[in-house]
mmCIF file of C-alpha atoms in Angstrom:
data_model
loop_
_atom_site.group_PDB
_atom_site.id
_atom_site.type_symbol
_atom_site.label_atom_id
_atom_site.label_comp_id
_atom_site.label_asym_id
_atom_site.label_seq_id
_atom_site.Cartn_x
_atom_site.Cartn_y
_atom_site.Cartn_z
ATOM 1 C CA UNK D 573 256.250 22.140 160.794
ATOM 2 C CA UNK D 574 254.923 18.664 161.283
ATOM 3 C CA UNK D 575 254.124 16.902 157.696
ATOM 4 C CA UNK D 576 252.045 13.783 157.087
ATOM 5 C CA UNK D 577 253.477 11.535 154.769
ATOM 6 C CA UNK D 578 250.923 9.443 152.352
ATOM 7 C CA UNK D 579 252.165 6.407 150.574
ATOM 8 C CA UNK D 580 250.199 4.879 147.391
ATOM 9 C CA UNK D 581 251.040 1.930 145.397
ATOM 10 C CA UNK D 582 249.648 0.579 142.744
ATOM 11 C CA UNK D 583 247.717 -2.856 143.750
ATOM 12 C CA UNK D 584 250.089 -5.568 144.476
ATOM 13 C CA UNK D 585 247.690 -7.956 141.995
ATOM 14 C CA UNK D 586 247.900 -5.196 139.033
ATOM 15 C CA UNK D 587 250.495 -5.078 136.668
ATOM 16 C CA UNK D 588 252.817 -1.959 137.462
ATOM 17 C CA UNK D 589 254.012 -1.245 133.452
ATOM 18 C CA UNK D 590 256.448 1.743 135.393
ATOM 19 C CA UNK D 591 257.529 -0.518 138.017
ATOM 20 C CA UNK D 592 258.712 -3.299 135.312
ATOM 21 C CA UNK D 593 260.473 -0.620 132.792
ATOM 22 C CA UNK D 594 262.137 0.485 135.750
ATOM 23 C CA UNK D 595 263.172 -3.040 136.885
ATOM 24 C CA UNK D 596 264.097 -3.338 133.253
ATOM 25 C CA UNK D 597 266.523 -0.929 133.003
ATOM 26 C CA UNK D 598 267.972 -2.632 136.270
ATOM 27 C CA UNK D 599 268.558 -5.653 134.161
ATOM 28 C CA UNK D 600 270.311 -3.672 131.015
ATOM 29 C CA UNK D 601 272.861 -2.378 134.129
ATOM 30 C CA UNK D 602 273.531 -5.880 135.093
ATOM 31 C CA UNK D 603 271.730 -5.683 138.476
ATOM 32 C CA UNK D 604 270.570 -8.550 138.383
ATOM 33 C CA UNK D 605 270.046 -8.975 141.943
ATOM 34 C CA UNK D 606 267.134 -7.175 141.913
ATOM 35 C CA UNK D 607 263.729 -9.704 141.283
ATOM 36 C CA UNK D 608 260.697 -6.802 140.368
ATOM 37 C CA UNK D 609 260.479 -3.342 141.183
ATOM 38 C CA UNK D 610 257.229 -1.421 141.890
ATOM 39 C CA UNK D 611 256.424 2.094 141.724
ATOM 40 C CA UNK D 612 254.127 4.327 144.027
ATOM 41 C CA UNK D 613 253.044 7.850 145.345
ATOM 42 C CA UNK D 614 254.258 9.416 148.126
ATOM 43 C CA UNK D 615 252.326 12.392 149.308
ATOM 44 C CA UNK D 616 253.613 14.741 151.795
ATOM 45 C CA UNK D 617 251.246 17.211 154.080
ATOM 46 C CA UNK D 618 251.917 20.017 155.795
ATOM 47 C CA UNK D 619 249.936 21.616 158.761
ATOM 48 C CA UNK D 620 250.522 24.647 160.653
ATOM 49 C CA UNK D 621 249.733 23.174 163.965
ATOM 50 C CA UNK D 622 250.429 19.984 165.855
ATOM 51 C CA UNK D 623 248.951 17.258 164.414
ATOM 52 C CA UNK D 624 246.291 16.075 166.378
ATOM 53 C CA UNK D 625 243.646 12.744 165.860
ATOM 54 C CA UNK D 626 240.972 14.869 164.378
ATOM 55 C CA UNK D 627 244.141 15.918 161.730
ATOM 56 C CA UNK D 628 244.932 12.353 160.925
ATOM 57 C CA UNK D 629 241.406 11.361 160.606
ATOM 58 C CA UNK D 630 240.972 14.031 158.209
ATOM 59 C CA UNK D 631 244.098 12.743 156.521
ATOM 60 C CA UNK D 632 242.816 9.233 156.254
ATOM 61 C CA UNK D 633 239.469 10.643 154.542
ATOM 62 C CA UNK D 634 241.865 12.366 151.931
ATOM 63 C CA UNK D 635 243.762 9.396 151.494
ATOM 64 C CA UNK D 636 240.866 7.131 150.997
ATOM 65 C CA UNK D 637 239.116 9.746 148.409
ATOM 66 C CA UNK D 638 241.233 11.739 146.711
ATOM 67 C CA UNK D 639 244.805 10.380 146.927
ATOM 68 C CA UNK D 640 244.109 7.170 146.000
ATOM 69 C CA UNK D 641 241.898 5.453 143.391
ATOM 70 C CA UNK D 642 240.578 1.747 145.607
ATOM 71 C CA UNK D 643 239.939 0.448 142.354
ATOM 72 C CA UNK D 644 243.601 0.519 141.489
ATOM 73 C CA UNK D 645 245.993 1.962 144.510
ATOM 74 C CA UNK D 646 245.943 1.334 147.749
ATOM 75 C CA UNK D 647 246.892 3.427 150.508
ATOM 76 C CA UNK D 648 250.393 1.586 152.184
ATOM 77 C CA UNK D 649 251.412 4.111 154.817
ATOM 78 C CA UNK D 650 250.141 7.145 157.000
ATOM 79 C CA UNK D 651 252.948 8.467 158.958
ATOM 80 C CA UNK D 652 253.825 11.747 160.466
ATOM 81 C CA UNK D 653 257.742 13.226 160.302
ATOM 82 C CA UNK D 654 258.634 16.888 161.849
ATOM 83 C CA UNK D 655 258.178 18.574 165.085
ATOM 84 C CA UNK D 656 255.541 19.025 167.073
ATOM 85 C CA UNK D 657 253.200 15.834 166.271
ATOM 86 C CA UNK D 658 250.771 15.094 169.572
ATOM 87 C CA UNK D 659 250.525 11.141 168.099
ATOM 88 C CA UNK D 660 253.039 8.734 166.442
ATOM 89 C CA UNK D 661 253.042 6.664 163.370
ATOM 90 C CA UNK D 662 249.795 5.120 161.977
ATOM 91 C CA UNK D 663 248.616 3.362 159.578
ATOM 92 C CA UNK T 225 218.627 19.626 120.156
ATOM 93 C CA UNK T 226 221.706 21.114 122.279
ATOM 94 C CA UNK T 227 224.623 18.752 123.284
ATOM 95 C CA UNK T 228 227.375 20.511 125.485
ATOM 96 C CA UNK T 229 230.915 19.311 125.505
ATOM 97 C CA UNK T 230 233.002 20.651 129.024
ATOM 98 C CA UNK T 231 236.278 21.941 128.610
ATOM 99 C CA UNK T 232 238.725 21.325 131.134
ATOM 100 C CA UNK T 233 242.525 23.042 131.410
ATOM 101 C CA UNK T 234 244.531 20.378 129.425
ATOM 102 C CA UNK T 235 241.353 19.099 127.149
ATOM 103 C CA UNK T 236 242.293 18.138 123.561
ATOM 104 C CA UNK T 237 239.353 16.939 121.764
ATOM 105 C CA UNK T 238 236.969 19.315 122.799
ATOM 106 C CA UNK T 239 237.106 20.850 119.544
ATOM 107 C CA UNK T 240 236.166 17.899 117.857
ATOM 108 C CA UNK T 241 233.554 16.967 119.818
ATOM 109 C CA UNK T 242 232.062 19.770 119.169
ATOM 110 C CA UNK T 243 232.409 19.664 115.457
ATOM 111 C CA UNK T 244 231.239 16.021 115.404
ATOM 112 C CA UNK T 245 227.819 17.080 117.059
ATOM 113 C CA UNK T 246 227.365 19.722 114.391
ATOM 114 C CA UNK T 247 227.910 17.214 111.760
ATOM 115 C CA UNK T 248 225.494 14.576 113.361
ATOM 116 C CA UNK T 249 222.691 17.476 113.762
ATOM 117 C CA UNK T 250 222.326 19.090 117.023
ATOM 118 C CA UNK T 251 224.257 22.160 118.269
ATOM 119 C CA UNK T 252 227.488 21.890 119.946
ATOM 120 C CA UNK T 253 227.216 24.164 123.681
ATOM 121 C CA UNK T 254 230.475 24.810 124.976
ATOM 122 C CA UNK T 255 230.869 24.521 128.753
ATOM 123 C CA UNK T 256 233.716 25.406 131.014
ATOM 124 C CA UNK T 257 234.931 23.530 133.929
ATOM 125 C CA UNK T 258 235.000 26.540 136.381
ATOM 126 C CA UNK T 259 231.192 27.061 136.164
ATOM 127 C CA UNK T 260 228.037 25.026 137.183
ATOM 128 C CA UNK T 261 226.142 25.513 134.931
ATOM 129 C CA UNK T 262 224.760 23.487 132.146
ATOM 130 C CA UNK T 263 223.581 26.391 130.275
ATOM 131 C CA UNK T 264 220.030 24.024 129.302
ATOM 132 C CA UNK T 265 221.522 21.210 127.440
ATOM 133 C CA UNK T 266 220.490 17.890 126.277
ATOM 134 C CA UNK T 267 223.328 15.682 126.614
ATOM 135 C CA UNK T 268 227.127 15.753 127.738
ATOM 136 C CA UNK T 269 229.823 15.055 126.226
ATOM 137 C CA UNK T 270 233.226 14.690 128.122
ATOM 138 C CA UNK T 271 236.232 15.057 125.626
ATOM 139 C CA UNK T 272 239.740 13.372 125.281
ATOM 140 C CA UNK T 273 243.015 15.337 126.387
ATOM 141 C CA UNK T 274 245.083 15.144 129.434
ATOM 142 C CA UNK T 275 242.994 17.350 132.063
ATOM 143 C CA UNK T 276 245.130 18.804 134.732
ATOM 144 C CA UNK T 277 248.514 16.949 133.042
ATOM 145 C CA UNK T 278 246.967 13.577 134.062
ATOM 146 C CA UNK T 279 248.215 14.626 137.490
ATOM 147 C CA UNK T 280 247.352 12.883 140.520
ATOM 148 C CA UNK T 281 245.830 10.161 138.329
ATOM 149 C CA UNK T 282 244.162 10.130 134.679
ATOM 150 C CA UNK T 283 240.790 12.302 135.268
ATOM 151 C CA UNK T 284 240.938 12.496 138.733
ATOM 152 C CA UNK T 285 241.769 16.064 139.614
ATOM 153 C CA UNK T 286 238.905 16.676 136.620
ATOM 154 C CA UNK T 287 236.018 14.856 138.198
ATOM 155 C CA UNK T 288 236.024 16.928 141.389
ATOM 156 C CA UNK T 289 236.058 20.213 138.929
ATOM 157 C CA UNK T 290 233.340 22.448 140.037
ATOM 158 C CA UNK T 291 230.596 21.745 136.852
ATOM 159 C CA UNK T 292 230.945 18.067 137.734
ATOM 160 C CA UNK T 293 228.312 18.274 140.788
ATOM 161 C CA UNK T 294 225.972 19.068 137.834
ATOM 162 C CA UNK T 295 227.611 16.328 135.329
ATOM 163 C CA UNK T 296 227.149 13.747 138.001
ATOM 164 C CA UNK T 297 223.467 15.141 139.218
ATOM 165 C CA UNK T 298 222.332 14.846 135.642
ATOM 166 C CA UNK T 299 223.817 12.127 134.902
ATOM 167 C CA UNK T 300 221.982 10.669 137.653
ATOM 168 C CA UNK T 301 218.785 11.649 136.874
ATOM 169 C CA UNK T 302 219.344 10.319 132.699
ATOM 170 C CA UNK T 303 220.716 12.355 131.341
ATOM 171 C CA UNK T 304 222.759 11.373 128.079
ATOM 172 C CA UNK T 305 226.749 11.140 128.941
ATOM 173 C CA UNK T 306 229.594 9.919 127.178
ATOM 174 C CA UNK T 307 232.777 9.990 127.765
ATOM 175 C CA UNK T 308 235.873 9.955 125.948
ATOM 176 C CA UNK T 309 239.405 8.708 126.611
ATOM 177 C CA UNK T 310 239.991 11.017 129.370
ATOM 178 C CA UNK T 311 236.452 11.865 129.565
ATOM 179 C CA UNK T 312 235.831 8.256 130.360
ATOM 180 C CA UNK T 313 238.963 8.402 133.003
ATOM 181 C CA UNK T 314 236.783 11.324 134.539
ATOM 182 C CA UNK T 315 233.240 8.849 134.479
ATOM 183 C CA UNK T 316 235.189 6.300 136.484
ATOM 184 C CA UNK T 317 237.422 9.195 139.107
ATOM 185 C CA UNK T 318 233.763 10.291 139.537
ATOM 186 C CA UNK T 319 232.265 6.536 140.274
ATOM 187 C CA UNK T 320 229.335 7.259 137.438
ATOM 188 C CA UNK T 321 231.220 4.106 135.704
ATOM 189 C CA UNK T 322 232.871 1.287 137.467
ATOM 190 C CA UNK T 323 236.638 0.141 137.203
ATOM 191 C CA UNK T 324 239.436 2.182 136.483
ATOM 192 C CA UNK T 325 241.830 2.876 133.717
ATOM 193 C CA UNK T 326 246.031 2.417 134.673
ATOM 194 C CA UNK T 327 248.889 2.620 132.235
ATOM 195 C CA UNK T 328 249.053 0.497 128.856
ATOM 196 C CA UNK T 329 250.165 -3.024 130.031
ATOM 197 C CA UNK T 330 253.475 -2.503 127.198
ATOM 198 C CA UNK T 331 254.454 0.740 128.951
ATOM 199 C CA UNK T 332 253.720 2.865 125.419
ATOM 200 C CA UNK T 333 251.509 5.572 124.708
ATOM 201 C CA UNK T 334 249.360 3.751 121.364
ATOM 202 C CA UNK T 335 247.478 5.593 118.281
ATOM 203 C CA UNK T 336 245.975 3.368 115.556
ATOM 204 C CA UNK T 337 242.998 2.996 113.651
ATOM 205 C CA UNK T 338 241.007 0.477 116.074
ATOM 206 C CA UNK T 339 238.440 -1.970 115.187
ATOM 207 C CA UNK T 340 235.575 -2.762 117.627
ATOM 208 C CA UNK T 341 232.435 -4.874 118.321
ATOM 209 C CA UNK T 342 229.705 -2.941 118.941
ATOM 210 C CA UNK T 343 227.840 -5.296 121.604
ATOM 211 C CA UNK T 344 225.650 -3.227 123.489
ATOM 212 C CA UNK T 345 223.024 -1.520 121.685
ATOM 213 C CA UNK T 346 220.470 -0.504 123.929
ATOM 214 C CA UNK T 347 222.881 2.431 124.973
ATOM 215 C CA UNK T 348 221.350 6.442 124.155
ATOM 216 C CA UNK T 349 225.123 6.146 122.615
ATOM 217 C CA UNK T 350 225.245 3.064 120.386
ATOM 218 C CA UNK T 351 221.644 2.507 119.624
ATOM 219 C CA UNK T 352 222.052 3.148 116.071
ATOM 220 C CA UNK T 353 224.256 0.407 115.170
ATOM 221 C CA UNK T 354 223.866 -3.148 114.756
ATOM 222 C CA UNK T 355 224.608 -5.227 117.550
ATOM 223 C CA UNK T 356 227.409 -7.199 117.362
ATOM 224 C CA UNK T 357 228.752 -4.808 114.301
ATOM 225 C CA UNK T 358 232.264 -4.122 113.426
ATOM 226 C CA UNK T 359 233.352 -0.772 113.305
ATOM 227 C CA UNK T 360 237.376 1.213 113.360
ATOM 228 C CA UNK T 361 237.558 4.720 114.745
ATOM 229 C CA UNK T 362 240.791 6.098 116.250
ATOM 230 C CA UNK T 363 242.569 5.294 119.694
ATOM 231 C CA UNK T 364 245.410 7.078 121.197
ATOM 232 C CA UNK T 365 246.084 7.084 124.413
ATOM 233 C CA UNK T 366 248.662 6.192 127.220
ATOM 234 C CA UNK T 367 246.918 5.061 130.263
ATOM 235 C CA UNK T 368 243.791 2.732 128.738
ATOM 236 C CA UNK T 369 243.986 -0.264 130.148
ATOM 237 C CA UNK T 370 240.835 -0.898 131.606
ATOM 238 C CA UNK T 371 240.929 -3.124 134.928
ATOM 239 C CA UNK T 372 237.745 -3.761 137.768
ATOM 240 C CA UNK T 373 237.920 -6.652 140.355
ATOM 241 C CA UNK T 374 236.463 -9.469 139.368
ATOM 242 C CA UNK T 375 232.809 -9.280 140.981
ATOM 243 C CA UNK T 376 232.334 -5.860 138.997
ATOM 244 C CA UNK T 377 233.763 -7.613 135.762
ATOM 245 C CA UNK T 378 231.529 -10.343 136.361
ATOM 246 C CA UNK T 379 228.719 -7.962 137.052
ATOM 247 C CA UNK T 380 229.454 -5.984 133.614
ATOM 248 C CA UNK T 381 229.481 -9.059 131.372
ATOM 249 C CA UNK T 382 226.813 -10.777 133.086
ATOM 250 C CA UNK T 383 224.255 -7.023 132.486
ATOM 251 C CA UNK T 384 225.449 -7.230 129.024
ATOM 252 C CA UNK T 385 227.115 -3.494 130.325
ATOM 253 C CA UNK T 386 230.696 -3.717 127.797
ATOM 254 C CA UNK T 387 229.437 -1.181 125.103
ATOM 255 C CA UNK T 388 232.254 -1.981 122.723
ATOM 256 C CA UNK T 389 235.115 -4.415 122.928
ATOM 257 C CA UNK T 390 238.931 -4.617 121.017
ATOM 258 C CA UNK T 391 238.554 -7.165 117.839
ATOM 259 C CA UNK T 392 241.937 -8.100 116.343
ATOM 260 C CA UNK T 393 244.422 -6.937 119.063
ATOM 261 C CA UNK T 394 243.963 -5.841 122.748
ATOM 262 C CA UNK T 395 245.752 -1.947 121.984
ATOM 263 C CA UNK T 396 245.901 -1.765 126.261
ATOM 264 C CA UNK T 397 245.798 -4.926 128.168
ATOM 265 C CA UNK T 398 242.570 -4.150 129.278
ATOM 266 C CA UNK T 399 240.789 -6.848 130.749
ATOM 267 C CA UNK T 400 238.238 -9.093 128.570
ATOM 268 C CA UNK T 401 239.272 -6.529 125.665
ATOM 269 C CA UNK T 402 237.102 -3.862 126.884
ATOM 270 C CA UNK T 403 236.794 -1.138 125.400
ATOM 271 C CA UNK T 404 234.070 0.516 126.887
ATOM 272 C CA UNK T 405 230.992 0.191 129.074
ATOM 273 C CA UNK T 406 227.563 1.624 129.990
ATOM 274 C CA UNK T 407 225.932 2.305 133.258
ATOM 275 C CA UNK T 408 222.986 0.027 134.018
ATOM 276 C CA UNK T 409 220.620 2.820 133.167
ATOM 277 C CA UNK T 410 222.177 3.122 129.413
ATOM 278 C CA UNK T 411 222.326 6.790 129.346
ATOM 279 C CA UNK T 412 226.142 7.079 131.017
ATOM 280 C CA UNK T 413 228.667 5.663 128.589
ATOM 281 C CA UNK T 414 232.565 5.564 128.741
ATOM 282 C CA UNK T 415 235.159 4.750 126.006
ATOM 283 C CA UNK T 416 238.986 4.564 125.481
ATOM 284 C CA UNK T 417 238.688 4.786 121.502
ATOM 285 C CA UNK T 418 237.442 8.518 119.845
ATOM 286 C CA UNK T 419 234.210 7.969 117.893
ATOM 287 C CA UNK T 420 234.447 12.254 116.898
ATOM 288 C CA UNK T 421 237.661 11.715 115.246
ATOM 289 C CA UNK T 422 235.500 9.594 112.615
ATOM 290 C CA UNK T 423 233.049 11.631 111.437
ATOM 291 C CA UNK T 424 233.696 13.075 108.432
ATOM 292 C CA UNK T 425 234.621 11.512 105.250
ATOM 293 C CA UNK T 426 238.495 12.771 104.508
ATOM 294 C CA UNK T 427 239.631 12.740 108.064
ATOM 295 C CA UNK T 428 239.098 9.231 109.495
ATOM 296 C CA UNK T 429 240.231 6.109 109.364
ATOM 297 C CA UNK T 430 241.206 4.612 105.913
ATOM 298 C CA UNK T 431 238.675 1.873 104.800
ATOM 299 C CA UNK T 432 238.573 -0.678 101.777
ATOM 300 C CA UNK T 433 237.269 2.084 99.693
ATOM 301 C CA UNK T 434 239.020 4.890 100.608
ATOM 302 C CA UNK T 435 241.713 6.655 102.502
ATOM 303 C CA UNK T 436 240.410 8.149 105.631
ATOM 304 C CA UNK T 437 237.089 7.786 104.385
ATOM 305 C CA UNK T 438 236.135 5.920 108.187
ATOM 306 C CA UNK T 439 232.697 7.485 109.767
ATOM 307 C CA UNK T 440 231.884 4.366 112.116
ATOM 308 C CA UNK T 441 232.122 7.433 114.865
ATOM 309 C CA UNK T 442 229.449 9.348 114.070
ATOM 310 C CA UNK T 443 226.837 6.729 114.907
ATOM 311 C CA UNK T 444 227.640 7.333 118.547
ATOM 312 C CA UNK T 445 226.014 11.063 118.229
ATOM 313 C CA UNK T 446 223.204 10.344 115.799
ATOM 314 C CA UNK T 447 222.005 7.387 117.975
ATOM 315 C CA UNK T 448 221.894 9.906 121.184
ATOM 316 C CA UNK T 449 220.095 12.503 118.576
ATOM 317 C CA UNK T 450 217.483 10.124 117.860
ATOM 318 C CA UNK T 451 216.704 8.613 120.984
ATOM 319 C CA UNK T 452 216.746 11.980 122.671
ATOM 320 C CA UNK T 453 213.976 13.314 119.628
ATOM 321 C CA UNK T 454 212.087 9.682 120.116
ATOM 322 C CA UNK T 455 211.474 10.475 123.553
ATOM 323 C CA UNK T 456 211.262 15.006 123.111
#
């Protein structure tokens, strides 16, 4: 069954307080190669049939007002993984 | 006067709401979340808790609960709202308030006694107090950092729209130390802090004169009490 994958990250401008406590735990390990880490959603959506434009479109809606907050997400990634999908990646 | 408070699975402070209204006057009207209806009320109050597990984001999964298409209607057409904590993470999910509320900039969930200028009193909610008073009342919460881009911030200073801002220490990060803010209308109002946790003399905050003797909250209901018999 094809599934739409949503991605959400906090805005790159915001301060991500789960992002930097994971980044600092990174330090405490000694990997220290690593500069900042940020932290975001990823939403996965199933449909019974192919996945079509009108599908997507729908899922873009949904992404815009529900998944995400614009005042402090934004939506990174649309893309669609599993069989049966009539259109390739999108953003 | 009837003031209903909405219950939604994972509310906290609904309870208290509901016993702060009683002690400011009016009747507390319980509402449920599943329902539209408003059951003839006055005013709306949105409590604290962690609706829905603060899934999704804080409030969000809450402000598209079915009795919200009459919150947001009335609140619309003036009726009083306020919002609390997570009630006030519903008011901006639902885009009745602007900006949005993310995690506490130190990564900790905070409770303290808070102190706050009052410096919008033309509210339904704050109209009672002085303006530019000082008051404490209780904050607890883990995702209170209030942020907006900077032409809404702009906009909310320059319309005088921050209700209440943090005096002595910033609990959240929140931007400009605010607290909370008002919709342009006055009658929508959203805060991180809990005015019904400081009602009653013996359960609040402590104060100079007395251990948890703090009722700088109740102002918040009486003021809505008033104005809403003022204009009756």
């Amino acid at each position: 069954m094809p599934t739409i994958v949503v991605e959400v990250m906090p805005k790159a401008e915001l301060l991500d307080p789960q992002g930097k406590a994971v980044a600092g735990v990174l330090g405490r390990l000694g990997k220290t190669r690593f500069t900042s880490v940020r932290l975001g959603k990823r939403f996965e959506l199933t449909v019974d049939g192919p996945v079509d434009e009108a599908v997507l479109a729908e899922v873009r809606e949904l992404a815009d007002s529900v998944l995400s907050n614009a005042v402090i997400e934004d939506v990174v990634g649309i893309h669609v993984v599993g069989a049966d999908s009539t259109v390739g990646v999108s953003a | 006067m009837r003031i209903g408070v909405v219950t939604f699975p994972g509310s906290l402070d609904d309870r208290d709401a509901q016993r702060a209204i009683r002690i400011a006057g009016a009747e507390p009207v319980a509402l449920w979340h599943g329902e539209h209806d408003l059951r003839g009320v006055d005013a709306i109050v949105l409590p604290g808790g962690f609706s829905y597990g603060d899934y999704l984001r804080a409030g969000a999964i809450a402000s598209l609960s079915p009795i919200m298409a009459e919150v947001i209607d009335a609140a619309n057409s003036g009726m009083p709202v306020l919002g609390i904590c997570n009630g006030f993470q519903m008011l901006t999910e639902a885009h009745l308030l602007e900006g949005g509320l993310i995690r506490n900039d130190h990564g900790s969930f905070i409770c303290r006694d808070q102190q706050l200028r009052v410096e919008n009193t033309d509210t339904v909610w704050t109209s009672g107090f002085a303006s530019g008073q000082e008051i404490t009342i209780p904050l607890k919460n883990g995702e209170g950092g209030f942020i907006a881009s900077a032409e809404t911030l702009a906009e909310l200073e320059g319309e005088g729209r921050v209700v209440v801002r943090y005096v002595g220490l910033n609990p959240n990060g929140s931007l400009n130390d605010i607290a909370g803010i008002t919709n342009a209308r006055g009658n929508v109002v959203g805060l991180m802090p809990h005015p019904e946790h400081a009602v009653e003399a013996g359960f609040g905050p402590d104060t100079a004169s007395a251990m948890r003797s703090g009722t700088d909250g109740l102002t918040f209901f009486t003021s809505a009490i008033e104005r809403m018999l003022a204009s009756a």
